[in-house]
Tab-separated table of C-alpha atoms in Angstrom:
chain	number	residue	atom	x	y	z
A	1	MET	CA	-5.397	-16.830	-24.601
A	2	ASP	CA	-6.809	-20.128	-23.327
A	3	ARG	CA	-10.507	-20.831	-22.835
A	4	TYR	CA	-10.374	-20.071	-19.126
A	5	GLU	CA	-9.146	-16.532	-19.781
A	6	ARG	CA	-11.495	-16.042	-22.720
A	7	ILE	CA	-14.537	-16.839	-20.571
A	8	LEU	CA	-13.343	-14.481	-17.849
A	9	THR	CA	-12.601	-11.692	-20.349
A	10	LEU	CA	-15.948	-12.181	-22.083
A	11	HIS	CA	-17.788	-11.990	-18.765
A	12	ARG	CA	-16.008	-8.775	-17.749
A	13	LEU	CA	-16.640	-7.143	-21.111
A	14	LEU	CA	-20.351	-7.907	-21.075
A	15	LYS	CA	-20.790	-6.976	-17.407
A	16	SER	CA	-19.092	-3.584	-17.745
A	17	ALA	CA	-20.691	-2.640	-21.075
A	18	HIS	CA	-23.557	-0.143	-21.073
A	19	TYR	CA	-24.420	-0.990	-24.693
A	20	PRO	CA	-24.289	-4.221	-26.736
A	21	VAL	CA	-20.720	-5.168	-27.636
A	22	PRO	CA	-20.217	-5.782	-31.380
A	23	LEU	CA	-19.012	-9.199	-32.495
A	24	PRO	CA	-15.784	-7.879	-34.122
A	25	ARG	CA	-14.717	-6.193	-30.890
A	26	LEU	CA	-15.356	-9.357	-28.896
A	27	MET	CA	-13.274	-11.376	-31.372
A	28	ASP	CA	-10.489	-8.827	-31.125
A	29	GLU	CA	-10.525	-8.714	-27.310
A	30	LEU	CA	-10.613	-12.494	-26.976
A	31	GLU	CA	-8.121	-13.051	-29.803
A	32	CYS	CA	-10.234	-15.825	-31.294
A	33	SER	CA	-12.236	-16.768	-34.366
A	34	ARG	CA	-15.965	-16.230	-34.896
A	35	ALA	CA	-16.721	-19.925	-34.313
A	36	THR	CA	-14.700	-20.024	-31.080
A	37	LEU	CA	-16.447	-16.909	-29.816
A	38	TYR	CA	-19.891	-18.402	-30.412
A	39	ARG	CA	-18.847	-21.570	-28.545
A	40	ASP	CA	-17.629	-19.467	-25.606
A	41	ILE	CA	-20.868	-17.454	-25.571
A	42	ALA	CA	-22.897	-20.670	-25.585
A	43	PHE	CA	-20.824	-22.083	-22.685
A	44	LEU	CA	-21.141	-18.878	-20.654
A	45	ARG	CA	-24.910	-18.770	-21.250
A	46	ASP	CA	-25.884	-22.460	-21.058
A	47	ALA	CA	-23.351	-23.967	-18.638
A	48	LEU	CA	-22.715	-20.998	-16.320
A	49	GLY	CA	-26.163	-19.390	-16.545
A	50	ALA	CA	-25.081	-15.964	-17.759
A	51	PRO	CA	-28.043	-13.742	-18.796
A	52	ILE	CA	-26.689	-13.061	-22.299
A	53	GLU	CA	-28.983	-11.557	-24.880
A	54	SER	CA	-28.345	-10.804	-28.508
A	55	ALA	CA	-29.030	-7.269	-29.654
A	56	GLY	CA	-31.132	-6.893	-32.740
A	57	GLY	CA	-29.881	-5.061	-35.775
A	58	GLU	CA	-27.804	-5.482	-38.885
A	59	HIS	CA	-24.628	-6.523	-37.010
A	60	ALA	CA	-24.351	-9.149	-34.280
A	61	ALA	CA	-23.768	-7.764	-30.782
A	62	PHE	CA	-24.183	-9.137	-27.263
A	63	ARG	CA	-24.828	-7.839	-23.762
A	64	TYR	CA	-26.058	-8.934	-20.340
A	65	GLU	CA	-29.733	-8.405	-19.578
A	66	ALA	CA	-29.856	-5.182	-17.563
A	67	THR	CA	-31.348	-6.421	-14.274
A	68	GLU	CA	-29.954	-9.962	-14.100
A	69	GLY	CA	-26.582	-8.863	-15.476
A	70	GLN	CA	-25.920	-6.673	-12.439
A	71	ARG	CA	-26.409	-9.652	-10.108
A	72	PHE	CA	-24.677	-12.341	-12.138
A	73	GLU	CA	-21.135	-13.423	-11.212
A	74	LEU	CA	-19.026	-16.335	-12.333
A	75	PRO	CA	-19.021	-19.195	-9.822
A	76	GLY	CA	-15.844	-19.695	-7.800
A	77	LEU	CA	-12.656	-17.654	-8.088
A	78	TRP	CA	-11.667	-16.622	-11.609
A	79	LEU	CA	-8.304	-14.995	-12.227
A	80	THR	CA	-6.355	-14.051	-15.348
A	81	SER	CA	-2.687	-14.900	-15.809
A	82	ASP	CA	-1.793	-11.290	-14.917
A	83	GLU	CA	-3.752	-11.550	-11.685
A	84	LEU	CA	-2.055	-14.836	-10.889
A	85	ALA	CA	1.295	-13.128	-11.451
A	86	ALA	CA	0.250	-10.469	-8.932
A	87	LEU	CA	-0.600	-13.256	-6.479
A	88	LEU	CA	2.853	-14.681	-7.149
A	89	ALA	CA	4.404	-11.457	-5.887
A	90	LEU	CA	2.001	-11.363	-2.923
A	91	ASN	CA	2.949	-14.933	-2.085
A	92	GLU	CA	6.591	-13.923	-1.733
A	93	LEU	CA	5.671	-10.800	0.199
A	94	ILE	CA	3.732	-12.878	2.725
A	95	GLY	CA	6.716	-15.169	3.144
A	96	ARG	CA	8.982	-12.214	3.877
A	97	SER	CA	6.620	-10.181	6.050
A	98	GLY	CA	8.754	-10.786	9.126
A	99	PRO	CA	9.341	-13.896	11.249
A	100	GLY	CA	5.959	-14.844	12.599
A	101	VAL	CA	4.335	-11.401	12.622
A	102	LEU	CA	1.928	-11.967	9.733
A	103	ALA	CA	3.183	-15.297	8.391
A	104	GLY	CA	1.299	-17.368	10.969
A	105	ALA	CA	-2.028	-15.642	10.446
A	106	LEU	CA	-1.667	-15.671	6.673
A	107	ALA	CA	-0.395	-19.248	6.357
A	108	PRO	CA	-3.780	-20.674	5.172
A	109	PHE	CA	-4.073	-17.869	2.615
A	110	LYS	CA	-0.503	-18.518	1.453
A	111	ALA	CA	-1.324	-22.196	0.876
A	112	ARG	CA	-4.332	-21.225	-1.260
A	113	ILE	CA	-2.214	-18.835	-3.309
A	114	GLU	CA	0.348	-21.575	-3.965
A	115	HIS	CA	-2.462	-23.858	-5.112
A	116	LEU	CA	-3.809	-21.187	-7.468
A	117	LEU	CA	-0.325	-20.540	-8.817
A	118	SER	CA	0.162	-24.146	-9.898
A	119	ASP	CA	-0.256	-24.766	-13.621
A	120	ARG	CA	-3.886	-25.691	-14.220
A	121	ALA	CA	-3.104	-28.251	-16.897
A	122	SER	CA	0.005	-30.052	-15.665
A	123	GLY	CA	-0.089	-29.301	-11.947
A	124	LYS	CA	3.474	-27.995	-12.174
A	125	ALA	CA	4.211	-25.225	-9.663
A	126	LEU	CA	5.270	-21.823	-10.978
A	127	PRO	CA	8.806	-20.642	-10.058
A	128	VAL	CA	7.925	-18.515	-7.011
A	129	GLU	CA	11.599	-18.283	-6.101
A	130	ARG	CA	12.044	-15.885	-9.021
A	131	ILE	CA	10.161	-13.175	-7.111
A	132	ARG	CA	12.359	-11.473	-4.520
A	133	VAL	CA	11.281	-9.011	-1.820
A	134	ILE	CA	14.062	-7.315	0.166
A	135	PRO	CA	13.075	-5.659	3.483
A	136	TRP	CA	14.674	-2.298	4.247
A	137	GLY	CA	15.179	-1.067	7.795
A	138	GLU	CA	12.865	-3.691	9.276
A	139	ARG	CA	13.093	-3.865	13.075
A	140	LYS	CA	12.511	-6.936	15.242
A	141	LEU	CA	8.885	-7.199	16.304
A	142	ASP	CA	7.366	-9.349	19.044
A	143	GLN	CA	4.573	-11.441	17.517
A	144	GLN	CA	2.472	-11.507	20.683
A	145	VAL	CA	2.684	-7.725	21.079
A	146	PHE	CA	1.598	-7.277	17.477
A	147	ARG	CA	-1.373	-9.636	17.858
A	148	ILE	CA	-2.665	-7.982	21.037
A	149	THR	CA	-2.226	-4.508	19.561
A	150	ALA	CA	-3.886	-5.425	16.267
A	151	GLY	CA	-6.694	-7.189	18.137
A	152	ALA	CA	-7.394	-4.079	20.205
A	153	VAL	CA	-7.544	-1.971	17.041
A	154	LEU	CA	-10.061	-4.302	15.390
A	155	ASP	CA	-12.107	-4.990	18.559
A	156	ARG	CA	-12.212	-1.239	19.349
A	157	LYS	CA	-10.955	-1.755	22.925
A	158	GLN	CA	-8.566	0.366	24.972
A	159	VAL	CA	-5.111	-1.090	25.572
A	160	ARG	CA	-2.517	-0.498	28.304
A	161	PHE	CA	1.214	-1.047	27.741
A	162	LEU	CA	4.745	0.021	28.625
A	163	TYR	CA	6.460	2.221	26.061
A	164	ARG	CA	10.139	3.073	25.743
A	165	ALA	CA	10.651	5.986	23.352
A	166	ARG	CA	13.822	5.868	21.299
A	167	THR	CA	14.428	9.603	21.585
A	168	THR	CA	14.705	9.559	25.404
A	169	ASN	CA	14.990	5.824	26.167
A	170	ASN	CA	12.638	6.452	29.106
A	171	GLU	CA	9.916	3.920	29.894
A	172	SER	CA	6.367	5.040	30.641
A	173	LYS	CA	2.950	3.460	31.168
A	174	ARG	CA	0.352	4.333	28.535
A	175	THR	CA	-3.395	3.807	28.329
A	176	VAL	CA	-4.642	4.473	24.831
A	177	SER	CA	-7.605	4.129	22.511
A	178	PRO	CA	-6.082	2.542	19.388
A	179	GLN	CA	-7.215	4.147	16.126
A	180	ARG	CA	-5.302	2.341	13.384
A	181	LEU	CA	-2.136	0.435	12.533
A	182	THR	CA	0.236	2.007	10.018
A	183	HIS	CA	2.864	0.051	8.079
A	184	TYR	CA	5.587	2.526	7.167
A	185	ARG	CA	8.994	1.673	5.682
A	186	ASP	CA	8.766	-1.987	6.721
A	187	ASN	CA	7.790	-1.189	10.330
A	188	TRP	CA	4.490	-0.986	12.224
A	189	TYR	CA	3.156	2.036	14.123
A	190	LEU	CA	0.078	2.413	16.305
A	191	ASP	CA	-1.893	5.648	15.923
A	192	ALA	CA	-3.813	6.136	19.159
A	193	TRP	CA	-5.518	8.584	21.495
A	194	ASP	CA	-3.335	8.806	24.621
A	195	HIS	CA	-5.702	9.168	27.593
A	196	ASP	CA	-2.984	10.314	29.998
A	197	ARG	CA	-1.756	13.090	27.701
A	198	GLU	CA	-5.146	13.741	26.124
A	199	ALA	CA	-3.667	13.892	22.643
A	200	LEU	CA	-3.114	11.812	19.524
A	201	ARG	CA	0.178	9.953	19.451
A	202	SER	CA	1.972	7.519	17.133
A	203	PHE	CA	3.788	4.602	18.809
A	204	ALA	CA	6.383	2.295	17.240
A	205	VAL	CA	4.941	-1.179	17.878
A	206	ASP	CA	8.444	-2.658	18.284
A	207	ARG	CA	8.896	-0.383	21.366
A	208	ILE	CA	5.676	-1.554	23.024
A	209	ALA	CA	5.983	-4.072	25.873
A	210	ASP	CA	3.536	-5.992	28.070
A	211	PRO	CA	0.318	-4.888	26.295
A	212	HIS	CA	-3.088	-5.706	27.839
A	213	ALA	CA	-6.404	-5.277	26.080
A	214	MET	CA	-8.990	-3.732	28.405
A	215	GLU	CA	-12.747	-4.046	28.677
A	216	GLU	CA	-13.333	-0.318	28.152
A	217	ALA	CA	-14.406	0.660	24.643
A	218	ALA	CA	-11.946	2.727	22.643
A	219	THR	CA	-12.657	6.391	22.034
A	220	ASP	CA	-13.001	6.912	18.288
A	221	VAL	CA	-11.305	9.873	16.620
A	222	ALA	CA	-12.595	11.060	13.251
A	223	GLU	CA	-10.434	9.964	10.316
A	224	SER	CA	-10.163	13.559	9.129
A	225	GLU	CA	-8.684	14.567	12.488
A	226	LEU	CA	-6.270	11.610	12.399
A	227	ASN	CA	-5.046	12.548	8.948
A	228	ASP	CA	-4.837	16.222	9.817
A	229	LEU	CA	-2.450	15.573	12.698
A	230	LEU	CA	-0.698	12.328	11.765
A	231	ALA	CA	-0.587	12.313	7.965
A	232	SER	CA	-0.438	15.930	6.830
A	233	SER	CA	3.305	16.382	7.418
A	234	TYR	CA	6.286	14.581	5.960
A	235	GLY	CA	7.225	11.180	7.376
A	236	ILE	CA	5.993	9.309	10.408
A	237	PHE	CA	6.411	12.158	12.913
A	238	ALA	CA	3.116	13.672	14.035
A	239	GLY	CA	2.097	17.291	13.910
A	240	LYS	CA	0.475	19.786	11.613
A	241	PRO	CA	2.845	21.236	8.992
A	242	LYS	CA	4.826	24.202	10.268
A	243	ALA	CA	6.444	25.037	6.928
A	244	TRP	CA	7.048	23.896	3.363
A	245	ALA	CA	10.481	22.613	2.376
A	246	THR	CA	11.961	23.402	-1.034
A	247	ILE	CA	14.659	20.996	-2.197
A	248	ARG	CA	16.571	21.131	-5.460
A	249	PHE	CA	18.118	18.020	-6.950
A	250	SER	CA	20.837	17.791	-9.576
A	251	ALA	CA	19.956	16.737	-13.109
A	252	HIS	CA	21.439	13.328	-12.324
A	253	ALA	CA	19.386	12.740	-9.152
A	254	ALA	CA	16.282	14.188	-10.826
A	255	ARG	CA	15.928	11.014	-12.886
A	256	TRP	CA	14.949	9.198	-9.683
A	257	VAL	CA	13.362	11.933	-7.567
A	258	ALA	CA	10.919	13.087	-10.251
A	259	ASP	CA	9.261	9.630	-10.162
A	260	GLU	CA	9.304	9.205	-6.380
A	261	HIS	CA	6.400	9.713	-3.976
A	262	TRP	CA	7.546	11.698	-0.944
A	263	HIS	CA	4.229	13.113	0.275
A	264	SER	CA	0.585	13.198	-0.822
A	265	GLN	CA	0.726	17.018	-1.176
A	266	GLN	CA	4.151	17.280	-2.812
A	267	LYS	CA	4.754	19.675	-5.701
A	268	GLY	CA	7.471	19.105	-8.267
A	269	ALA	CA	8.802	21.129	-11.172
A	270	TRP	CA	11.620	20.781	-13.684
A	271	LEU	CA	14.048	23.695	-13.832
A	272	PRO	CA	15.447	25.057	-17.133
A	273	ASP	CA	18.921	23.636	-16.405
A	274	GLY	CA	17.605	20.079	-15.945
A	275	ARG	CA	17.456	20.119	-12.154
A	276	TYR	CA	14.290	19.173	-10.270
A	277	GLU	CA	12.660	21.190	-7.491
A	278	LEU	CA	10.525	19.418	-4.899
A	279	GLN	CA	8.253	21.113	-2.367
A	280	LEU	CA	6.492	19.385	0.537
A	281	PRO	CA	5.065	20.181	4.000
A	282	TYR	CA	6.849	19.096	7.182
A	283	SER	CA	6.495	19.378	10.932
A	284	ASN	CA	9.479	17.552	12.434
A	285	SER	CA	12.557	18.073	10.270
A	286	ARG	CA	14.490	15.008	11.469
A	287	GLU	CA	13.269	12.422	8.972
A	288	LEU	CA	13.211	14.872	6.078
A	289	LEU	CA	16.834	15.846	6.678
A	290	MET	CA	17.892	12.201	6.803
A	291	ASP	CA	16.179	11.480	3.499
A	292	VAL	CA	17.762	14.494	1.814
A	293	LEU	CA	21.204	13.564	3.175
A	294	LYS	CA	21.206	10.271	1.302
A	295	TYR	CA	21.474	12.219	-1.965
A	296	GLY	CA	24.688	13.895	-0.786
A	297	PRO	CA	25.909	16.660	-3.118
A	298	ASP	CA	22.992	16.012	-5.490
A	299	ALA	CA	20.482	17.673	-3.140
A	300	GLU	CA	20.265	21.196	-1.723
A	301	ILE	CA	17.685	22.578	0.706
A	302	VAL	CA	16.720	26.013	-0.592
A	303	ALA	CA	13.996	27.010	1.857
A	304	PRO	CA	13.010	27.720	4.510
A	305	LEU	CA	16.190	29.267	5.917
A	306	PRO	CA	15.968	27.539	9.368
A	307	LEU	CA	15.788	24.134	7.669
A	308	ARG	CA	18.721	25.031	5.410
A	309	GLU	CA	20.786	26.111	8.440
A	310	GLU	CA	19.846	22.906	10.272
A	311	MET	CA	21.175	20.888	7.332
A	312	LYS	CA	24.433	22.910	7.331
A	313	ILE	CA	24.944	22.141	11.024
A	314	MET	CA	24.322	18.422	10.465
A	315	LEU	CA	26.860	18.337	7.636
A	316	GLN	CA	29.456	20.200	9.700
A	317	LEU	CA	28.961	17.812	12.629
A	318	ALA	CA	29.267	14.842	10.286
A	319	LEU	CA	32.578	16.172	8.963
A	320	THR	CA	34.065	16.368	12.457
A	321	GLY	CA	34.066	12.593	12.616
A	322	TYR	CA	36.392	12.418	9.613
A	323	GLN	CA	38.944	15.003	10.770
């Protein structure tokens, strides 16, 4: 651990401690000798102005003075090597966030990350190309549409646009009060109050065209109501749960499924024969069925019966294409 990280670690230890931290623990945490620790304490106190006080007693221990310690922070931006590694991954994620959608707005931030990621001693850049982010199912998104939509969300203004739903391919005019933007499976969705239909709706931003921010203030919907209708069921489809699905996975597939997050209210249990049973609430079965289908013979819908029958019909229809 270099001096930069030792100072940062020392500061965090003293700031979070409710009682004086003994000298041996500080030496162990900083991985340094007694003499080095005292030099670091002196630098933190004298050069950076930290309110360090030594606790009395038989053994040496240090802490921040109670009142000043709560207010004191290190000047500038201090990051450990682990935090820089996290920025390394974020740097790649920004670069692959879609052509122009977020890259333009985040370009100054990306440049700062790259500067932070350079080696502090030699100035040599870290190998950012060794971090790879692969988009999955990302759809083409108009940058101008995204900016206007996001701006309306943040400015709390109503927005009017044309919307072509994929299910019907029909175009309609919508006037909505935007509530929030949701990034789901590499695509953006707008949760909004639809004034024409007087109901909450979720719109795929890539299907929005010709958006116009209006002067009228947006009608705010309580977050609890948003979550109750738009986040309580499985997937991106809105609606309160109408049933709970029970899915059993083979012992082979269980190695993956048991560690996966399908829904915030999911329940999982291992069966005696090594299989894994997953239960979760759903409203619209379409997305759930598609996700179960990808496991092929390793997944079986057990309940409810209508959902099981729906899966049987889908499988039979799929087979007709191979006959």
